[in-house]
Short mmCIF file of C-alpha atoms in Angstrom, two decimals:
data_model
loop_
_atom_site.label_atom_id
_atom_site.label_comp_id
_atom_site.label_asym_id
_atom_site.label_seq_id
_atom_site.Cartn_x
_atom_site.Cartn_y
_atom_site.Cartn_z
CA UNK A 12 -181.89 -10.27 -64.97
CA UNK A 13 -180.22 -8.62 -67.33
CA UNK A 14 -179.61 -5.15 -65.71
CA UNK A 15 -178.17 -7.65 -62.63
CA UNK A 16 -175.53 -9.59 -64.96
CA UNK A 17 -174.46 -5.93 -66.40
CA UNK A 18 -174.13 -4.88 -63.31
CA UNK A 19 -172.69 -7.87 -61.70
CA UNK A 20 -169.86 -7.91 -64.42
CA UNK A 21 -168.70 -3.92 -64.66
CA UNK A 22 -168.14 -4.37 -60.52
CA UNK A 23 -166.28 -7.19 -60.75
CA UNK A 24 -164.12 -5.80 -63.38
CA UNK A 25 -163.53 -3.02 -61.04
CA UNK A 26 -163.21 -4.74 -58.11
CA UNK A 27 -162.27 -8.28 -59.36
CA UNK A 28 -160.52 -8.95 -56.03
CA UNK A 29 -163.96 -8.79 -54.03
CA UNK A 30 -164.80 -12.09 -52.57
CA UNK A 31 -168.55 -11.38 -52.89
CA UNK A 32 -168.46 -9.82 -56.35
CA UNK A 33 -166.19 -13.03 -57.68
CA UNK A 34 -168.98 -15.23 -56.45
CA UNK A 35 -171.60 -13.23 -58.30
CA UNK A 36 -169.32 -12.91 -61.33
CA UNK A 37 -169.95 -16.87 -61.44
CA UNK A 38 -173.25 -16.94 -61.23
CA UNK A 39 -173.70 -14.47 -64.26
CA UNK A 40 -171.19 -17.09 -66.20
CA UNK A 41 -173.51 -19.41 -65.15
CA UNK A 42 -176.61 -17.87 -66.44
CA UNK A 43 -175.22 -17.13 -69.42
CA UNK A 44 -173.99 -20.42 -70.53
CA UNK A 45 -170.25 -19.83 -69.92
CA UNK A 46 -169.42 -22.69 -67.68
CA UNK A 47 -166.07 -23.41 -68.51
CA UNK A 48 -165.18 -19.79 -67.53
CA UNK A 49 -167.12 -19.90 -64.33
CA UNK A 50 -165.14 -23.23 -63.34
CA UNK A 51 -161.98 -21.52 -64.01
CA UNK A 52 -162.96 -18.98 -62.34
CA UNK A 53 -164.10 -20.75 -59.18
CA UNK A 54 -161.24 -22.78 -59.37
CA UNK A 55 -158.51 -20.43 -59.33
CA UNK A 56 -160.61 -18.17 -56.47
CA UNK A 57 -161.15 -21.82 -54.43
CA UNK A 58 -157.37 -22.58 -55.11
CA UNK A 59 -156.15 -19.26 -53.37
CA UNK A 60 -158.96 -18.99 -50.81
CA UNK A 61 -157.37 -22.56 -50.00
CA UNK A 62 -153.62 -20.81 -49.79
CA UNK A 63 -154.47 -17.92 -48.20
CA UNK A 64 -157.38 -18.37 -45.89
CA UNK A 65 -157.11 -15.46 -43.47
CA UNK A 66 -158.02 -12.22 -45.77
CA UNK A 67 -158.61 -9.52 -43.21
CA UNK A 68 -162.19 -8.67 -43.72
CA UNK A 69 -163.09 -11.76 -45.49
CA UNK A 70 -165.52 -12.42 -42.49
CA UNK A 71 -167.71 -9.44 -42.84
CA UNK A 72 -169.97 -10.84 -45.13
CA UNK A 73 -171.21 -13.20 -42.40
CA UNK A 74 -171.03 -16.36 -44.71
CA UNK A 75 -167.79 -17.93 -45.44
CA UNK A 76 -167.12 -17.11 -49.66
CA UNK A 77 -164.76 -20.21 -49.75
CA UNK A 78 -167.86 -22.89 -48.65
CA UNK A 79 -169.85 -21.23 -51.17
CA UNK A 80 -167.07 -21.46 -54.20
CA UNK A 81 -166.79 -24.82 -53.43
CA UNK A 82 -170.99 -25.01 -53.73
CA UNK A 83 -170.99 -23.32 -56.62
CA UNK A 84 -168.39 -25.76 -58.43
CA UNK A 85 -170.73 -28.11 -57.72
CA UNK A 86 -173.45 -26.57 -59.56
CA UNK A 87 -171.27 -25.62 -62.38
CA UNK A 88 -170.80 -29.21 -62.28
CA UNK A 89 -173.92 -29.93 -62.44
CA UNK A 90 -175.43 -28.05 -65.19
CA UNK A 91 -172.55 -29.84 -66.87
CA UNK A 92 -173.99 -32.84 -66.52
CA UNK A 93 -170.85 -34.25 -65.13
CA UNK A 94 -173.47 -36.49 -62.61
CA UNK A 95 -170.15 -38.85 -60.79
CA UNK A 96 -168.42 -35.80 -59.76
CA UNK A 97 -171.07 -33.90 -58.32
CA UNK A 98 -172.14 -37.03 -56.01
CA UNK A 99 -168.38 -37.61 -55.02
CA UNK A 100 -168.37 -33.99 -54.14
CA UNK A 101 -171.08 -33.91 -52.40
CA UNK A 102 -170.75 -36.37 -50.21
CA UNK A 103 -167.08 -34.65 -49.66
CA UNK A 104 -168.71 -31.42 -48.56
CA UNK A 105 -171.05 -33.29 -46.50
CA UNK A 106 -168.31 -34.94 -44.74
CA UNK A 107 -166.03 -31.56 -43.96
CA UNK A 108 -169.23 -30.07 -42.65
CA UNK A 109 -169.74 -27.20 -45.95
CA UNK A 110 -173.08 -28.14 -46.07
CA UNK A 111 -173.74 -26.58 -42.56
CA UNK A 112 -173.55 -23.57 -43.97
CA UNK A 113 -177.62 -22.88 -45.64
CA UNK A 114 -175.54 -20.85 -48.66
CA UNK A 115 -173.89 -23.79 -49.52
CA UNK A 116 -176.24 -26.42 -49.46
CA UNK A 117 -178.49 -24.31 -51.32
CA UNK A 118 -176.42 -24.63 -54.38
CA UNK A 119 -175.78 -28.42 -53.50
CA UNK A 120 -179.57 -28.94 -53.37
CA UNK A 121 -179.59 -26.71 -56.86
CA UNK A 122 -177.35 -28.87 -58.44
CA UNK A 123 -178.71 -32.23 -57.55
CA UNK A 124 -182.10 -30.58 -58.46
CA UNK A 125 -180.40 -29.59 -62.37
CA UNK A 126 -179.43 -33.78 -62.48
CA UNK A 127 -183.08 -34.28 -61.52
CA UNK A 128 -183.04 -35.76 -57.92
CA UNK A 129 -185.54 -34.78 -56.85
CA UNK A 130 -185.19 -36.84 -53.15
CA UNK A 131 -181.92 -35.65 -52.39
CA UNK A 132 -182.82 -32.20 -53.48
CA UNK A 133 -185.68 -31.85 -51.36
CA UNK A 134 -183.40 -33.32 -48.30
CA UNK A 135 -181.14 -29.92 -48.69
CA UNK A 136 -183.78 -27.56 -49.64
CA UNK A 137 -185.67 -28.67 -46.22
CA UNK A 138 -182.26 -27.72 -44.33
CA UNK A 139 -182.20 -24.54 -45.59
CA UNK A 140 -185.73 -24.01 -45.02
CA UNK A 141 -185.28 -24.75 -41.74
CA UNK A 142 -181.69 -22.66 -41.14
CA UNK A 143 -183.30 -20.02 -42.78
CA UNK A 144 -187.29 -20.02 -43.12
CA UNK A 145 -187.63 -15.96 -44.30
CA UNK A 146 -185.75 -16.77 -47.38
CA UNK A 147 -188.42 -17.25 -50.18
CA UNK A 148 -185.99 -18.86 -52.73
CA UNK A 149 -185.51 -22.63 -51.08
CA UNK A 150 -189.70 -22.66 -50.90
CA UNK A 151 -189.72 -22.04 -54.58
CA UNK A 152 -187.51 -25.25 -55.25
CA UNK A 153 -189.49 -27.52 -52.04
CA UNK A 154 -192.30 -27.05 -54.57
CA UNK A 155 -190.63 -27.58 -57.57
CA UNK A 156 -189.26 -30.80 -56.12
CA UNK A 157 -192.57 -31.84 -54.57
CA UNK A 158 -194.07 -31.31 -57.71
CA UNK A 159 -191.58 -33.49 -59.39
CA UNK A 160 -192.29 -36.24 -57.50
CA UNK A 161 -196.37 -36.44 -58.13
CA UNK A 162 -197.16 -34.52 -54.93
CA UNK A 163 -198.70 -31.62 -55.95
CA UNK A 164 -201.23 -31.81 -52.83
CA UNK A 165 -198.38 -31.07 -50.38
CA UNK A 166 -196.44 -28.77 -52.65
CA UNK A 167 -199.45 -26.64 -52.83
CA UNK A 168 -199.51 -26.78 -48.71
CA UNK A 169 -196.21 -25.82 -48.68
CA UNK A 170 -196.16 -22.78 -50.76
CA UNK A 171 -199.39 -21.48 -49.01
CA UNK A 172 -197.53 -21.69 -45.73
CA UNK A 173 -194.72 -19.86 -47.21
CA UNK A 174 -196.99 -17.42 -48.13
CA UNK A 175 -198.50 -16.90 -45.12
CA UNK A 176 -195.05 -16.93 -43.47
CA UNK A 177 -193.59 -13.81 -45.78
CA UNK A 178 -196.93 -12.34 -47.21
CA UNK A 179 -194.60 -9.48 -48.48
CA UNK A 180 -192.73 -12.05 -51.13
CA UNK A 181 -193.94 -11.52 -54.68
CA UNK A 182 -192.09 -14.60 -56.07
CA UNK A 183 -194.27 -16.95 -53.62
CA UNK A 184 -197.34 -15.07 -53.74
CA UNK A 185 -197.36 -15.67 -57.91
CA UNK A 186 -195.78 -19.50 -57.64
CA UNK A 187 -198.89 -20.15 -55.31
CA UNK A 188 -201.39 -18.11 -58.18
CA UNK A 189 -199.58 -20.88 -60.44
CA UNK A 190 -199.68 -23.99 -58.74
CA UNK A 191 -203.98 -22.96 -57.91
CA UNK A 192 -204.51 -22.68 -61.69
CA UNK A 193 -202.32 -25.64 -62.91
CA UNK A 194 -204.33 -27.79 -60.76
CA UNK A 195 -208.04 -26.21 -62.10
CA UNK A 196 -208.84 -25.20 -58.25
CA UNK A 197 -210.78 -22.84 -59.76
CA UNK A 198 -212.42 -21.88 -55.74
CA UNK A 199 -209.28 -21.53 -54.30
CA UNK A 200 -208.06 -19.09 -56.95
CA UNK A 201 -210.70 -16.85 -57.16
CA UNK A 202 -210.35 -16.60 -53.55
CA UNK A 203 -206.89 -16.12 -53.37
CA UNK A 204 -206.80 -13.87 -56.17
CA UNK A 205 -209.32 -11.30 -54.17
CA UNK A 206 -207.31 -11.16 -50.79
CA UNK A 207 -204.04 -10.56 -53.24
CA UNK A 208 -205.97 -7.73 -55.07
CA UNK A 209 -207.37 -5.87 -51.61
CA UNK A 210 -203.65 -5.85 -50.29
CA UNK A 211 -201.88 -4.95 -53.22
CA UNK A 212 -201.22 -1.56 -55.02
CA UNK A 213 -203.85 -1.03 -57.27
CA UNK A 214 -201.69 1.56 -59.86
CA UNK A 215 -197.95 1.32 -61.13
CA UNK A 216 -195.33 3.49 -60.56
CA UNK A 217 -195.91 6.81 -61.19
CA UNK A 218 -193.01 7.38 -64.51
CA UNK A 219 -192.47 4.02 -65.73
CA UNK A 220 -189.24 5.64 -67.36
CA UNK A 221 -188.28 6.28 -64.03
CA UNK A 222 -185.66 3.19 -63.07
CA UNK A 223 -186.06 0.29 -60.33
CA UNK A 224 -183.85 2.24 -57.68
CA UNK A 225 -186.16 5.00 -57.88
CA UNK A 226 -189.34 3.61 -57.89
CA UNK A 227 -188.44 0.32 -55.63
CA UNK A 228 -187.75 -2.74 -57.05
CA UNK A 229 -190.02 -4.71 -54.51
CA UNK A 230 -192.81 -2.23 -55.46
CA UNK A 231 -192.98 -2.86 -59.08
CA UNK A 232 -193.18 -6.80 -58.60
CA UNK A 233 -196.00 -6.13 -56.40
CA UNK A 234 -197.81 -4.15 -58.85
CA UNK A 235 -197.17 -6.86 -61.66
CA UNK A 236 -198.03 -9.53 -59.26
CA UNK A 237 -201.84 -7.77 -59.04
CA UNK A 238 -201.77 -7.65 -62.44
CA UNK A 239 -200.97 -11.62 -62.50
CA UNK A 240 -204.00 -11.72 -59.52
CA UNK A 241 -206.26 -9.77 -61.58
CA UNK A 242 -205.93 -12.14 -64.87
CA UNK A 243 -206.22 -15.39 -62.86
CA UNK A 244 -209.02 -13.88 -61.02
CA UNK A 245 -211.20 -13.42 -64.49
CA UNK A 246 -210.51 -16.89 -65.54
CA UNK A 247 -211.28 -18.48 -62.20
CA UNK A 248 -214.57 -16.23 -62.75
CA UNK A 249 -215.29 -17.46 -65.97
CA UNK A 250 -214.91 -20.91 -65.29
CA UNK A 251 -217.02 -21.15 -62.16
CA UNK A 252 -220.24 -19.69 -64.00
CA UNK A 253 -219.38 -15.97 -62.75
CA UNK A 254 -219.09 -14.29 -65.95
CA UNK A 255 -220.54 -10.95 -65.05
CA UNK A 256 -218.24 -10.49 -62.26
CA UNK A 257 -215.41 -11.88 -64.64
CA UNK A 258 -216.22 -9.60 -67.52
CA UNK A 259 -215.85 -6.34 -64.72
CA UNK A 260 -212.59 -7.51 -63.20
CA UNK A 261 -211.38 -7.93 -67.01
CA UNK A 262 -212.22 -4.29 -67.32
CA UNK A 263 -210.29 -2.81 -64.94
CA UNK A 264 -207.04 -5.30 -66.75
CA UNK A 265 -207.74 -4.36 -70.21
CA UNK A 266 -210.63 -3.23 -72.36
CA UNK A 267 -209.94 -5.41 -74.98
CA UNK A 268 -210.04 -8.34 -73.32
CA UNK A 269 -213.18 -7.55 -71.43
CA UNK A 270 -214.51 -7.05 -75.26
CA UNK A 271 -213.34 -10.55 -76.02
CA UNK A 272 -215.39 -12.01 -73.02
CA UNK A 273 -218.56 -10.13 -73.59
CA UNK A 274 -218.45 -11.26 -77.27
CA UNK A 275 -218.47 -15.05 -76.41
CA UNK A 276 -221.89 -16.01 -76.67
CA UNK A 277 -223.77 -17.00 -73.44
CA UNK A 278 -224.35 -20.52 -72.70
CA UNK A 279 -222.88 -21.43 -76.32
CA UNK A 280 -221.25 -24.92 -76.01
CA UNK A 281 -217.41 -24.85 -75.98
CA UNK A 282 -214.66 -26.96 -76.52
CA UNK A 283 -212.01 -27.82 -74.05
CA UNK A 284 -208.64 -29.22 -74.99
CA UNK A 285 -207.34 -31.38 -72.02
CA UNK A 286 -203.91 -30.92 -71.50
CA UNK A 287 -201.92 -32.09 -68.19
CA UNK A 288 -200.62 -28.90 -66.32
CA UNK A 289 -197.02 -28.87 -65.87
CA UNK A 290 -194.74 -27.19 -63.36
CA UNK A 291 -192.21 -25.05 -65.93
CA UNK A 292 -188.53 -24.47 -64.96
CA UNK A 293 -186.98 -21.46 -65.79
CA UNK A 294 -186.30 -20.51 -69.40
CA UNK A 295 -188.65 -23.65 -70.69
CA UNK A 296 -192.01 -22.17 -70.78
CA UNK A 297 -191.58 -23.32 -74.39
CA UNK A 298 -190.45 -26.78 -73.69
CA UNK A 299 -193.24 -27.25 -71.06
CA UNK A 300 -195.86 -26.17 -73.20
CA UNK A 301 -194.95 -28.48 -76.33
CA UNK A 302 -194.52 -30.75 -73.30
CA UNK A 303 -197.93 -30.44 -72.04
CA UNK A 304 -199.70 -30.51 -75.79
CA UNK A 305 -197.70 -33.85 -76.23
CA UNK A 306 -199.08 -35.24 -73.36
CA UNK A 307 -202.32 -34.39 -74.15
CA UNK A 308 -201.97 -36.54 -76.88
CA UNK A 309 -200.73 -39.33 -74.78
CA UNK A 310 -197.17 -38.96 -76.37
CA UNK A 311 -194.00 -39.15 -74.07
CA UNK A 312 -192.57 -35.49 -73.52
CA UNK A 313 -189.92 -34.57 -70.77
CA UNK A 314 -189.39 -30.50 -70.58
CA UNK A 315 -185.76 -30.96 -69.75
CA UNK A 316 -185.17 -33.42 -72.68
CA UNK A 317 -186.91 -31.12 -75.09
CA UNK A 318 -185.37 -27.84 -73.95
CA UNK A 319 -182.28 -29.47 -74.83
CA UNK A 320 -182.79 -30.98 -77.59
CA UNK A 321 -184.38 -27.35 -79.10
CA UNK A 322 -180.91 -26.01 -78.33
CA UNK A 323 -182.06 -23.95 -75.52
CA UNK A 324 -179.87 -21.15 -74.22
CA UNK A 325 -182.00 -18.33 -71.47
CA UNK A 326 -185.33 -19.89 -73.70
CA UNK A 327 -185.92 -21.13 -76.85
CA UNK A 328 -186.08 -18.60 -80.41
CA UNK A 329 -189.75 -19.58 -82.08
CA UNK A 330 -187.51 -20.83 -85.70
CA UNK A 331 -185.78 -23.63 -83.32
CA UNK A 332 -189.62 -24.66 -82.05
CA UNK A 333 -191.09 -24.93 -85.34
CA UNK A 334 -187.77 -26.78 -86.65
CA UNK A 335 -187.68 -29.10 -83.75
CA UNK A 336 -191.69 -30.08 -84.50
CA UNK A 337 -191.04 -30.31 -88.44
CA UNK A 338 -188.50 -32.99 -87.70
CA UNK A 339 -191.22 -35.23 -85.72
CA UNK A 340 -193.45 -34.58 -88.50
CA UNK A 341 -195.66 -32.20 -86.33
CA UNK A 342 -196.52 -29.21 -88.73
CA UNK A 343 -196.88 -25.51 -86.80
CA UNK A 344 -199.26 -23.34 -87.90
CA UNK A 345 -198.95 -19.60 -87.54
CA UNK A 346 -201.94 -17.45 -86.58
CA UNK A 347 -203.15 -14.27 -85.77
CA UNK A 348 -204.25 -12.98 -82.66
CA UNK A 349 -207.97 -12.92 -83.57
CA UNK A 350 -210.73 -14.12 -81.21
CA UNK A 351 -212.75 -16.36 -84.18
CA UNK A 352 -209.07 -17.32 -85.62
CA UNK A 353 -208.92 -18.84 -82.01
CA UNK A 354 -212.09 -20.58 -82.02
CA UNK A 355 -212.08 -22.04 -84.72
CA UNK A 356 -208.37 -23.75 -84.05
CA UNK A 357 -209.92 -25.34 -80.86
CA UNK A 358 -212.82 -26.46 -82.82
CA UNK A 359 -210.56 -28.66 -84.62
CA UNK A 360 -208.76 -29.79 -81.73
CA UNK A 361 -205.71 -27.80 -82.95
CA UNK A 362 -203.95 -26.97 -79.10
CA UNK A 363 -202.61 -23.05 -79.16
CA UNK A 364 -199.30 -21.53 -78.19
CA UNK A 365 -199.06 -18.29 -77.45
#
């Protein structure tokens, strides 16, 4: 993400005229938390794509950039929690027919997804889908939204039949690894996890130095989404009874933690801390997992709520966790990454956060 918002900016300073890079130059405002500047920005491009609508080649990118400013304000919008306006524009795109356009009412259904409606969200997203169904992103955010609304059964459907759909899609293939092991189908995931480790490459690139362009970006995800296979395949192992087979799969991951499985003792009792899986949004796999250990201990926890209230900007720093649990008089205890260290946390019911 990074390399793409460097990127992203130093062609847009070159070419800041470019209809395509202007749109892009918002998005990286967006990500970063400048929001203001990406609404100015938007504005002023949606104010003279208004003025001056006939830009000769402004129709070779085969979407129209002015329908997808006016999107994009909209999810600005959003992710300013300014909730009236982005209804009342909605419905005002709806009208005039934007929303026609898949771009568009994939950063429509984005937005209303950011203000949490889940419904109208999933109404958008299912557009898209159908407009355009080899586009892995909108199946990402069906589940997401399914999953919001307490139907994890058909969100797990859906993001197996995207999977089977665009087997070559890395993002799907791991958000289907994900939804298996938040919902303990241990089975399923061990079986899943096999077929993704027989069709995908079994080494990395050759020079890691070397950079994405050079070693292909789309072959690098599917290396790390093995490695993902080959981790969930060792705990679906271990926790249907198969640890020999799960102690030789964790070999070939790392010999370390092959040495931690063959040093639990066989048949010793263990301790399980139940703790509701959650679906995690982007940047609040901290705010999930507090989430989840709070709801463990049947205390009230929303992700979004906590992420902001932890100050949250692209994740949350670990000083701004332990200062957000100090002030509900939950104490954090730091400790080191040591197999009996481990234990003997769970032994006191103590959840871990790694």
């Amino acid at each position: 993400e990074d390399e793409y918002r460097d990127r992203s900016e130093a062609a847009w300073r070159r070419w800041p005229g470019d209809a395509l890079l202007t749109l892009q130059r918002a998005r990286v405002l967006c990500m970063r938390g400048r929001l203001l500047s990406a609404e100015r920005l938007l504005d002023a491009f949606v104010d003279y794509r208004t003025e001056v609508p006939n830009i000769p080649g402004a129709d070779d990118l085969g979407f129209d950039p002015l329908k997808i400013a006016r999107a994009l304000q909209v999810s600005v919008a959003a992710q300013s929690q300014r909730e009236g306006w982005v209804r009342a524009q909605t419905l005002v795109l709806e009208a005039e027919g934007v929303l026609e356009d898949p771009l568009a009412a994939y950063e429509v259904a984005y937005a209303l997804y950011e203000l949490r409606d889940w419904p109208s969200a999933l109404a958008l997203l299912e557009r898209v889908v159908a407009a355009c169904p080899d586009w892995p992103r909108p199946y990402v955010f069906v589940h997401r939204c399914l999953s919001a609304l307490d139907r994890s059964e058909e969100a797990g459907q859906r993001i197996a039949q995207a999977g089977e759909r665009l087997p070559w899609s890395s993002i799907l293939a791991s958000l289907e690894l994900s939804h298996l092991y938040s919902q303990r189908l241990w089975p399923e995931l061990a079986a899943k996890t096999q077929s993704l480790i027989e069709t995908l490459p079994p080494e990395p690139p050759a020079d890691p130095s070397q950079d994405e362009e050079q070693i292909g970006h789309q072959e690098a995800l599917r290396f790390s989404t093995r490695r993902m296979a080959e981790g969930l395949r060792v705990w679906a192992l271990w926790e249907l009874d198969r640890r020999e087979e799960a102690i030789e799969v964790a070999r070939g991951v790392h010999a370390e933690f092959a040495a931690l499985l063959e040093a639990a003792v066989p048949g010793a009792p263990r301790r399980r801390l139940e703790v509701p899986p959650l679906v995690q949004d982007k940047n609040m796999c901290v705010a999930a997992s507090v989430a989840m250990v709070l709801r463990g201990r049947d205390m009230e926890a929303d992700p979004a709520e906590i992420y902001h209230e932890m100050g949250g900007s692209a994740g949350v720093t670990s000083w701004k966790l332990d200062a957000w649990l100090r002030e509900r008089g939950l104490e954090p205890i730091d400790l080191r990454l040591d197999l009996e260290a481990l234990r003997g946390a769970i032994d006191l019911g103590l959840p871990l956060l790694a």
